[in-house]
Amino acid sequence: MQRLYFLSPDLDTTVNIAHELSDLGLTSKEVHVTGRNWLKLKERGVNSATLLQTSDVGHAAVRGALFGVPLGCALGVVAYYVLGEGFTNMGIAALIVGMGIFGGLFGVWTSTMVGVSVHDVKVDKYEDEIEHGAYLMMVDVPNERESSIYSVIHRHHPEVIIDKVTPEERRHHCGTGV
């Protein structure tokens, strides 16, 4: 799947594009729109974006689990050595696995708390336009249909900016790039 971003200048254009995407076979689960006036989107039957689409919460949860589980397991080993050798082999395993689960859950929880406050890379890029009345559509399309959907929307709506996250933007946004 590839995520395309359509920056639409107004509500009417946004609604028209949403209907065209539906006619092209995309479902409401694949099309999300963010803008200042989300109530008008809802009134017109357009799927509003949630925090999952407009923030880094999903990626943050994964990172929290990836760091939390091993750190929790390491903490379990440390706890075993601090608490002494009164554990059976099964007790040691339970302690380490339990601490790993706790670390994973704690990592997910803390990371999502931070991830909610970090905007999606394209939401950040087009924040000024959104504040001035534009709408940003986030459209998840199968890789093999990306160019055809891009062409149809560009042909019917040349005023719409069509964008996608570049590898460089993703690295920079995740803190791994320059």
XYZ file of C-alpha atoms in Angstrom:
178
model
C 0.000 0.000 0.000
C 1.068 3.530 -0.726
C -0.338 6.653 0.890
C -1.090 9.544 -1.428
C -1.859 12.998 -0.069
C -4.240 15.328 -1.922
C -4.241 18.952 -0.794
C -7.613 20.274 -1.863
C -8.374 24.012 -1.813
C -11.982 23.778 -0.609
C -14.763 21.570 0.691
C -16.560 21.085 -2.635
C -13.423 19.872 -4.394
C -12.690 17.555 -1.462
C -16.168 16.031 -1.594
C -15.922 15.580 -5.380
C -12.566 13.817 -5.058
C -13.929 11.585 -2.282
C -16.805 10.531 -4.566
C -14.428 9.916 -7.477
C -12.219 7.767 -5.269
C -15.278 5.805 -4.196
C -16.213 5.321 -7.868
C -12.666 4.022 -8.438
C -13.312 1.314 -5.831
C -11.640 2.797 -2.761
C -13.515 2.412 0.513
C -13.992 4.910 3.324
C -11.352 2.963 5.288
C -8.808 3.966 2.643
C -9.741 7.659 2.395
C -9.305 10.030 5.341
C -9.581 13.795 5.317
C -8.364 16.385 7.771
C -9.246 20.052 7.829
C -10.332 22.810 10.146
C -14.034 22.166 9.673
C -14.422 18.411 10.092
C -18.150 18.742 10.919
C -18.869 19.874 7.353
C -16.948 16.842 6.105
C -19.133 14.588 8.220
C -22.305 16.331 7.001
C -21.239 15.717 3.389
C -20.453 12.035 4.038
C -16.665 12.264 3.891
C -14.584 10.168 6.279
C -12.692 12.387 8.729
C -9.164 11.460 9.712
C -8.504 10.319 13.257
C -5.386 10.653 15.402
C -4.166 7.402 13.879
C -3.945 9.047 10.446
C -2.871 12.559 11.446
C -0.265 11.759 14.079
C 2.697 9.475 14.641
C 0.854 7.382 17.228
C 0.955 4.133 15.215
C 4.684 4.242 14.548
C 5.333 5.373 18.111
C 3.489 2.345 19.522
C 5.610 -0.005 17.423
C 8.811 1.724 18.511
C 7.651 1.546 22.144
C 7.119 -2.208 21.909
C 10.422 -2.759 20.103
C 12.341 -0.975 22.847
C 10.136 -1.905 25.806
C 10.152 -5.694 25.470
C 13.943 -6.181 25.435
C 14.445 -3.580 28.166
C 11.769 -5.261 30.271
C 13.457 -8.635 29.796
C 16.807 -7.115 30.787
C 15.138 -5.630 33.858
C 13.786 -9.107 34.654
C 17.310 -10.535 34.578
C 18.540 -7.717 36.837
C 15.602 -8.298 39.203
C 16.499 -11.991 39.411
C 20.062 -11.209 40.435
C 18.941 -8.555 42.934
C 16.205 -10.663 44.510
C 18.437 -13.673 44.918
C 18.384 -17.243 43.864
C 15.129 -18.283 45.511
C 13.496 -18.864 42.137
C 13.015 -22.155 40.341
C 13.861 -22.373 36.660
C 10.194 -21.881 35.871
C 10.061 -18.878 38.198
C 13.066 -17.279 36.487
C 11.450 -17.668 33.069
C 8.148 -16.301 34.391
C 9.924 -13.299 35.918
C 11.795 -12.485 32.702
C 8.749 -13.005 30.455
C 6.532 -11.037 32.837
C 8.964 -8.134 32.935
C 9.251 -8.314 29.132
C 5.467 -8.047 28.783
C 5.374 -5.223 31.320
C 8.206 -3.429 29.482
C 6.403 -3.819 26.159
C 3.126 -2.468 27.523
C 4.860 0.367 29.317
C 6.857 1.191 26.165
C 3.713 1.242 24.016
C 1.872 3.415 26.528
C 4.626 5.993 26.958
C 5.456 6.109 23.240
C 1.848 6.658 22.211
C 1.584 9.510 24.703
C 4.401 11.210 22.796
C 3.256 10.031 19.348
C -0.147 11.702 19.716
C 1.553 15.094 19.821
C 3.711 14.492 16.724
C 1.918 15.249 13.443
C 2.164 13.087 10.351
C 4.958 14.412 8.110
C 2.531 15.757 5.458
C 0.122 17.218 8.006
C 3.101 19.229 9.263
C 4.090 20.238 5.727
C 0.618 21.547 4.839
C -0.377 22.905 8.260
C -0.609 26.532 7.088
C -2.831 25.637 4.124
C -5.103 23.553 6.357
C -5.382 26.455 8.809
C -6.490 28.688 5.917
C -9.331 26.380 4.825
C -7.711 23.695 2.670
C -8.324 19.993 3.230
C -5.711 17.257 3.237
C -6.851 13.869 1.984
C -4.841 10.805 2.977
C -5.564 8.029 0.506
C -4.187 4.514 0.913
C -3.954 2.894 -2.515
C -2.542 -0.441 -3.669
C 0.924 0.005 -5.197
C -0.237 -1.224 -8.594
C -3.065 1.369 -8.733
C -1.076 4.384 -7.545
C -0.282 5.848 -10.970
C -3.792 5.341 -12.359
C -5.458 7.009 -9.356
C -2.900 9.802 -9.469
C -3.649 10.354 -13.191
C -7.436 10.399 -12.785
C -7.408 12.884 -9.909
C -4.767 15.086 -11.548
C -6.723 15.140 -14.829
C -10.039 16.045 -13.157
C -8.594 18.398 -10.537
C -5.373 20.069 -11.735
C -5.573 22.570 -8.850
C -5.070 19.796 -6.291
C -1.544 19.164 -5.013
C -0.807 15.437 -5.046
C 2.049 14.291 -2.859
C 3.464 11.275 -1.055
C 6.056 10.825 1.654
C 9.539 10.474 0.256
C 12.074 8.173 1.948
C 14.090 11.270 2.916
C 11.044 12.892 4.589
C 10.295 9.673 6.465
C 13.872 9.363 7.744
C 13.944 13.022 8.800
C 10.509 12.811 10.460
C 11.428 9.643 12.386
C 14.611 11.269 13.623
C 16.948 9.041 11.634
C 17.782 11.495 8.863
C 19.465 14.837 8.500
